[in-house]
Coordinates of C-alpha atoms and ligand atoms in Angstrom, one line a residue:
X1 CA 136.7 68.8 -127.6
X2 CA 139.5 71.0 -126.1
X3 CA 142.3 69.6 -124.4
X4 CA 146.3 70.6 -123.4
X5 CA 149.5 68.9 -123.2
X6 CA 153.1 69.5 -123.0
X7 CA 156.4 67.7 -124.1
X8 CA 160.2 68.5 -124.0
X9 CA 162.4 68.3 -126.5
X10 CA 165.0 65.6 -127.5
X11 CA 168.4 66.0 -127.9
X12 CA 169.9 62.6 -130.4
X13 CA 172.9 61.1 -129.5
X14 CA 173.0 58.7 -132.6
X15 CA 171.4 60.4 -134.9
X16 CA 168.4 60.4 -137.4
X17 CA 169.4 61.8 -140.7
X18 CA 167.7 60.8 -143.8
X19 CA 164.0 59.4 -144.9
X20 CA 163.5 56.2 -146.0
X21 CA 159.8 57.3 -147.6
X22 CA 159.7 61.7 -147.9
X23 CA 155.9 61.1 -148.1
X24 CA 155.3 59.5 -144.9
X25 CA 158.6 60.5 -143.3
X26 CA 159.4 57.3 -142.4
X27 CA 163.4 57.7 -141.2
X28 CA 166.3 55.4 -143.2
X29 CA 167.6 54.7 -139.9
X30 CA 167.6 54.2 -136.1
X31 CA 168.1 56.7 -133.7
X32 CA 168.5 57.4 -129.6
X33 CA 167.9 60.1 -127.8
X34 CA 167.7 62.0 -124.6
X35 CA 164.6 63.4 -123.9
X36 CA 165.2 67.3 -121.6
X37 CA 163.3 67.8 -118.4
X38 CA 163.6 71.9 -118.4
X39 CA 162.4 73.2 -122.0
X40 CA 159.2 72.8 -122.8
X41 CA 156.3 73.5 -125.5
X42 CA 152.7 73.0 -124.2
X43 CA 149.8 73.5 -127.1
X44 CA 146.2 74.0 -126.2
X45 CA 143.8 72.8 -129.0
X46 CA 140.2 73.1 -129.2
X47 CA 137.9 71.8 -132.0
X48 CA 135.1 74.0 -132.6
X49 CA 132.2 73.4 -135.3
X50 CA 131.8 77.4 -136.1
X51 CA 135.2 77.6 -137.1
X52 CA 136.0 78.4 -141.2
X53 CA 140.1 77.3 -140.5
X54 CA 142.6 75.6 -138.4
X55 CA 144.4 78.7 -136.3
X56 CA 147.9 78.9 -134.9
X57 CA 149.3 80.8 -132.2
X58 CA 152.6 80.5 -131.4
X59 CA 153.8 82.4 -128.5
X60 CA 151.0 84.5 -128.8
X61 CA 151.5 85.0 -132.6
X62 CA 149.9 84.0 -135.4
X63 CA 152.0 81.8 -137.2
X64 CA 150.6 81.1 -140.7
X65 CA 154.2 79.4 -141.9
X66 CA 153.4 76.3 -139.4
X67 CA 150.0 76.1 -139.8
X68 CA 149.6 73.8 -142.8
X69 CA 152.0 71.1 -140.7
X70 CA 149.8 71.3 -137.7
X71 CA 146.9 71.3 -140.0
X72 CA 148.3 67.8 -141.5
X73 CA 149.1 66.4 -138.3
X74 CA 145.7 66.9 -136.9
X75 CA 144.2 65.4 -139.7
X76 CA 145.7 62.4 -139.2
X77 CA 145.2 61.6 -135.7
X78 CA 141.0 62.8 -136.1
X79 CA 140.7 62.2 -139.6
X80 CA 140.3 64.4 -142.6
X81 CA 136.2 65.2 -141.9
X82 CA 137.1 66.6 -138.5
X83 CA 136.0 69.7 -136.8
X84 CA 138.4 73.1 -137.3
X85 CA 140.5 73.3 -134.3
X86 CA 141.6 76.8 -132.2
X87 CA 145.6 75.7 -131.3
X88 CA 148.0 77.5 -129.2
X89 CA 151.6 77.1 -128.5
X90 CA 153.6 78.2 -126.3
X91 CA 157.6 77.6 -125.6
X92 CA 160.4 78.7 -123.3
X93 CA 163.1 78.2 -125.8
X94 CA 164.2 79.7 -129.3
X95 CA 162.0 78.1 -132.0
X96 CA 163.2 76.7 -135.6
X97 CA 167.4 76.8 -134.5
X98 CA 168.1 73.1 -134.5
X99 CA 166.8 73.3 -130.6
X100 CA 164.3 70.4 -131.6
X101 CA 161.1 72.6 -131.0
X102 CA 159.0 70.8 -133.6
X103 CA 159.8 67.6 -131.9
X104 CA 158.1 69.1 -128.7
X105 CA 155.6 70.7 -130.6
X106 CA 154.1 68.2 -132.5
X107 CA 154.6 65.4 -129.5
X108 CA 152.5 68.0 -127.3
X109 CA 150.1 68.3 -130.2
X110 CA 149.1 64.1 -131.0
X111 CA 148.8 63.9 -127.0
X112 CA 146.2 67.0 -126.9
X113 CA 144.2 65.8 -129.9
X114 CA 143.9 62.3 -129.1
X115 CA 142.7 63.4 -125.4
X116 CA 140.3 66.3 -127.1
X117 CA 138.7 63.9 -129.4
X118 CA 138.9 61.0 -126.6
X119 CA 140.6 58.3 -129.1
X120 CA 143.1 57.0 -126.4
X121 CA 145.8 56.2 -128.5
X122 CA 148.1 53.8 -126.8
X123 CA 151.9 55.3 -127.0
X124 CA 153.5 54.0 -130.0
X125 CA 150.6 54.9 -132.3
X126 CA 150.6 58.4 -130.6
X127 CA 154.5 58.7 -131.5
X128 CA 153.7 57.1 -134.9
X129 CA 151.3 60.2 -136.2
X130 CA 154.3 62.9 -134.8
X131 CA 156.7 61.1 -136.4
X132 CA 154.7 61.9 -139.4
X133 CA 155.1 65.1 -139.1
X134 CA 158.9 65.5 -137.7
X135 CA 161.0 62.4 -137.6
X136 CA 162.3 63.5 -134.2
X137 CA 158.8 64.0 -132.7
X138 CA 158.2 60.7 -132.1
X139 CA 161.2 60.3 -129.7
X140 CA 159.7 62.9 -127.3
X141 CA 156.5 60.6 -126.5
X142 CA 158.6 59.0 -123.9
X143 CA 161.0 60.0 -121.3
X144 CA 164.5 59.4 -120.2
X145 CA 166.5 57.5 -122.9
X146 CA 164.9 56.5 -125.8
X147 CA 165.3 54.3 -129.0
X148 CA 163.2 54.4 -132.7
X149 CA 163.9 51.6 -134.6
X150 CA 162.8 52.4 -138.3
X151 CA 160.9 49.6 -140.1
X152 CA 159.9 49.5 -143.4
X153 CA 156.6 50.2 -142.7
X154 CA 156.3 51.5 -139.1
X155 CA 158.3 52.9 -136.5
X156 CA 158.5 51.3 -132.8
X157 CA 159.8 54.0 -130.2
X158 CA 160.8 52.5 -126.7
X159 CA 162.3 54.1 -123.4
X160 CA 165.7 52.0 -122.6
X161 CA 166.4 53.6 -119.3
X162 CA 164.7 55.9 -117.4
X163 CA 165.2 59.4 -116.6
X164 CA 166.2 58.2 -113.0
X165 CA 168.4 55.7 -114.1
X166 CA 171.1 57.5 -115.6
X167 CA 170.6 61.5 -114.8
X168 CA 172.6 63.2 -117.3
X169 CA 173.0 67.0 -117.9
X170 CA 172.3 68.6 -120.8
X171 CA 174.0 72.3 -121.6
X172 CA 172.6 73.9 -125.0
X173 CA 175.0 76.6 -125.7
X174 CA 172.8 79.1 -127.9
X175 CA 174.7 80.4 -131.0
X176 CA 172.5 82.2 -132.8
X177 CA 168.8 82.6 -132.5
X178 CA 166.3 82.9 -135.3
X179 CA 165.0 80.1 -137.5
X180 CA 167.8 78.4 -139.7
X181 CA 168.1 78.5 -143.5
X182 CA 167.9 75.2 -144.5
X183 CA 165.0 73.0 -142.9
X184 CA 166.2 69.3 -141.9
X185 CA 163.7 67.9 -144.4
X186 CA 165.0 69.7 -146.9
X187 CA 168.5 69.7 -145.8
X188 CA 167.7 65.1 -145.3
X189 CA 166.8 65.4 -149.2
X190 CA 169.8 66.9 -150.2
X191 CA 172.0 64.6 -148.3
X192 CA 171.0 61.6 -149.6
X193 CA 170.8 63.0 -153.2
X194 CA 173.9 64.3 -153.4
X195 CA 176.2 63.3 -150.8
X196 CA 178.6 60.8 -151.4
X197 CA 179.0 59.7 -147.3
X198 CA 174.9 59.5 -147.5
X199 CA 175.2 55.3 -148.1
X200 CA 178.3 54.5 -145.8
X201 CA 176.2 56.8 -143.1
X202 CA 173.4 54.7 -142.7
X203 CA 175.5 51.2 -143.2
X204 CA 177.2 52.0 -140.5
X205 CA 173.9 53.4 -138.3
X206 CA 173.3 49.9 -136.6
X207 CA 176.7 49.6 -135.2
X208 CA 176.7 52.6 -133.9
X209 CA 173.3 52.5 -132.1
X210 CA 174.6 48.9 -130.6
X211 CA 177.0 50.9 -129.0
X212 CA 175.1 53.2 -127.6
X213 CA 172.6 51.3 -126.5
X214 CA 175.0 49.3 -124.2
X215 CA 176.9 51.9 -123.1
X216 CA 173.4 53.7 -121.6
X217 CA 173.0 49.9 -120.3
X218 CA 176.0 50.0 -118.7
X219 CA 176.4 53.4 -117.5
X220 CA 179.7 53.9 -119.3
X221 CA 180.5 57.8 -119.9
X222 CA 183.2 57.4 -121.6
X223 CA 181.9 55.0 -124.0
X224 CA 178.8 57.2 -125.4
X225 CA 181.0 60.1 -125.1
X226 CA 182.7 58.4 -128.4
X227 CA 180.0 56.9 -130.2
X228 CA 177.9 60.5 -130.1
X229 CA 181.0 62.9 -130.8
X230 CA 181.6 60.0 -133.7
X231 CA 177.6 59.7 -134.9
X232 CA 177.2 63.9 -135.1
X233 CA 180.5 64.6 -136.8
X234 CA 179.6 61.6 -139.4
X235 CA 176.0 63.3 -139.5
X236 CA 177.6 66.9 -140.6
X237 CA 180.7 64.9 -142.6
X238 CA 177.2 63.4 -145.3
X239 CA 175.5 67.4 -144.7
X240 CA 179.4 68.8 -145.8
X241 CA 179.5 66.4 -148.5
X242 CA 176.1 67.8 -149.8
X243 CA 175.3 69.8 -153.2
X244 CA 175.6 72.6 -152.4
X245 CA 177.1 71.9 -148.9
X246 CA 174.8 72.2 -146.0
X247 CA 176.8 73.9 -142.9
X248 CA 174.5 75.0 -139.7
X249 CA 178.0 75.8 -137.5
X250 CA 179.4 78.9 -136.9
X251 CA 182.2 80.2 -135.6
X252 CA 181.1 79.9 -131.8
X253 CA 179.6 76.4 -132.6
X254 CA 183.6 75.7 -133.1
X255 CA 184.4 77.7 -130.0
X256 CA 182.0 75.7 -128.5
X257 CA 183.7 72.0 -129.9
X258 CA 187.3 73.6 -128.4
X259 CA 185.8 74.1 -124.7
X260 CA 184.4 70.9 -124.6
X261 CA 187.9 69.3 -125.9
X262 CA 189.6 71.5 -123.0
X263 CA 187.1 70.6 -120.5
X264 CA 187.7 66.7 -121.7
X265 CA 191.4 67.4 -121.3
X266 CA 191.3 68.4 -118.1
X267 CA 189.3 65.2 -116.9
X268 CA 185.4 66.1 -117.1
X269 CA 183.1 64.0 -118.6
X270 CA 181.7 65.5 -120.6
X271 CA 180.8 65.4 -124.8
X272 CA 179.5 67.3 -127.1
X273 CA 176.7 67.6 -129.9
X274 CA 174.9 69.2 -132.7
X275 CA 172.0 69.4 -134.5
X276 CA 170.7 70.8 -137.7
X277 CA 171.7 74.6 -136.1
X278 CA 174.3 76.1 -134.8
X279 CA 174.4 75.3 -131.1
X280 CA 176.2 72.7 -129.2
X281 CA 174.7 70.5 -126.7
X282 CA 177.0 69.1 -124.4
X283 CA 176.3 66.2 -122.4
X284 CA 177.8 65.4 -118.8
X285 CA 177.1 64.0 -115.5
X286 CA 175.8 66.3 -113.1
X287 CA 178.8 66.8 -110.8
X288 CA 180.8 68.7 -114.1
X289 CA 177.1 70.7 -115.1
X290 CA 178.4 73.6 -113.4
X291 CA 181.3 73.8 -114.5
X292 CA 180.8 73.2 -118.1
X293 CA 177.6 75.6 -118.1
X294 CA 180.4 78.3 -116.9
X295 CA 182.9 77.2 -119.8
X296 CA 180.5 77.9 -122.2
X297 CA 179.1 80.9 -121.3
X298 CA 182.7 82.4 -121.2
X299 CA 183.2 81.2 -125.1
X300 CA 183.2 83.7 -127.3
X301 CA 180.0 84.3 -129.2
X302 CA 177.5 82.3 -127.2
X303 CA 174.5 84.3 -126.4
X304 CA 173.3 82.2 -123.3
X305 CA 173.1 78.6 -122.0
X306 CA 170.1 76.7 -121.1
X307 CA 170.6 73.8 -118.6
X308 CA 168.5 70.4 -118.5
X309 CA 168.4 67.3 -117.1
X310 CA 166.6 64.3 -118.4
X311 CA 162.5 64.6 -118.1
X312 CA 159.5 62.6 -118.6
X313 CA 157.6 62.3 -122.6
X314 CA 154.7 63.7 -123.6
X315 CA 151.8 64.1 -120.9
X316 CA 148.2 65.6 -120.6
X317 CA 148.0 69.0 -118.5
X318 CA 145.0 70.3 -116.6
X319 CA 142.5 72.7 -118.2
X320 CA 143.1 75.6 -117.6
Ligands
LIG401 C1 169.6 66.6 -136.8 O1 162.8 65.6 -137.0 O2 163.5 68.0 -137.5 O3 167.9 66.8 -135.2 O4 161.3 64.7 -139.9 O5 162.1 66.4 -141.5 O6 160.9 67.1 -139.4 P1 161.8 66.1 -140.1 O7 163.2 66.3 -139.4 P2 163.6 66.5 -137.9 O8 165.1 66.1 -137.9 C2 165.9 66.0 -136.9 C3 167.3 65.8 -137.3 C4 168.4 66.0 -136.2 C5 168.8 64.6 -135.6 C6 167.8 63.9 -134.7 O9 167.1 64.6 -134.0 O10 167.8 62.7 -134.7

């Protein structure tokens, strides 16, 4: 009844804002994502029968403000008349900025549980119950590049390309560390309540994942550069738009924006884009990572860089 697993995060390039059912989080839209190779969470779980609670550690904390999500999460891959389980988490990036650590998180967690109560999930169901927790969690079941297609009902989540296929770089310039203010569900709830882009946004989802998908088919820089700058400034045009507005930049999250314009000036490929938190991801092919990593450390207000390429979903690890 113990078991551990680790998953990266995901970083969206068309992006998933906006529930089509709050209770079951089911999201309004598609999305398509890049699932990381270097940043990782790995959770250790353990059900155990003496046990009065669930307990969370998070980098060797307890961490009573996550607990009733992990709680929820575990009851529905075991079941509500389930064993109390011991969890641990561990990460080896900031936690709660927009750096997608709940995607990893709860990905990490549906694997371990499913092994520790030896259900076997196949996949799709496994990214089904950690979408239930956080949209984006889903995603990081698989590796490389990776689709959700939101039905009514369900979600399906597919790899597209591999990791192999297409390597990518991924540069997270860090802005600010800490959790943010506003939590995406919150900050989804808001949008589509009160923002008048909310509708036009997800009208226009489906084009913009057709693009994507055949530019990642096609191996055409240039042509997801546009679609992803397009689909994140669209995403924080609806959280702008918001009552009261909803803004995660800062100033070096704009820094940030002018680098990567100068970079794309002077002929890299490279792109940017952002979450719900301050800092900038940009994306480029591996010749320019370098390069662009030193850009944006030199920008003014970034506290450091992390550097990625693309990695593999959600996998068992050994006991330890
Ligand atoms: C901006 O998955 O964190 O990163 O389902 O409410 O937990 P919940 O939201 P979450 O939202 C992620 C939003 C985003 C875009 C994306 O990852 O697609």
């Amino acid at each position: 009844m113990q078991a551990s697993a680790q998953a990266q995060p995901n970083i969206a390039l068309i992006k998933y804002w906006g529930k089509r059912d709050v209770e079951s989080n089911l999201p309004a839209a598609d999305s398509l994502s890049v699932t990381l190779d270097t940043l990782w969470t790995r959770m250790s779980l353990e059900f155990d029968e003496r046990l009065k609670q669930d307990t969370l550690d998070v980098n060797g904390f307890i961490a009573p403000s996550m607990l009733a999500r992990v709680s929820h999460c575990l009851d529905l891959v075991v079941g509500n008349a389930r064993a109390f389980a011991r969890v641990q988490s561990s990460s080896n990036f900031p936690i709660g900025a927009g750096l997608a650590s709940s995607a990893s998180a709860f990905a990490a967690l549906v694997v371990a549980a499913d092994q520790a109560t030896g259900s076997h999930l196949e996949t799709n169901a496994l990214a089904r119950l950690a979408g239930a927790a956080s949209g984006s969690a889903a995603r990081s079941l698989f590796g490389g590049f990776v689709e959700l297609t939101a039905g009514d009902e369900k979600i399906e989540v597919r790899e597209i390309a591999d990791s192999a296929s297409w390597p990518l770089e991924i540069i997270v310039a860090v802005t600010a560390e800490g959790p943010k203010a506003l939590g995406s569900t919150d900050a989804m709830i808001r949008s589509a309540r009160t923002s008048p882009f909310y509708s036009s946004w997800l009208e226009q989802q489906a084009a913009d994942m057709e693009i994507a998908r055949q530019a990642v088919q096609q191996k055409d820089f240039a042509k997801l550069a546009a679609v992803a700058e397009h689909n994140c400034l669209k995403m924080h045009s609806v959280m702008w738009g918001s009552r009261p507005p909803i803004v995660y930049w800062n100033q070096a999250t704009i820094a940030c924006m002018e680098t990567v314009r100068a970079l794309q000036a002077d002929g890299h490929s490279v792109f940017f884009t952002i979450d719900a938190g301050p800092q900038l991801k940009a994306v480029c092919l591996p010749e320019d990572g370098d390069y662009v990593r030193a850009a944006l450390e030199q920008t003014g207000g970034v506290i450091r860089v992390l550097q990625s390429g693309l990695g593999a979903g959600a996998r068992l690890l050994e006991q330890v």
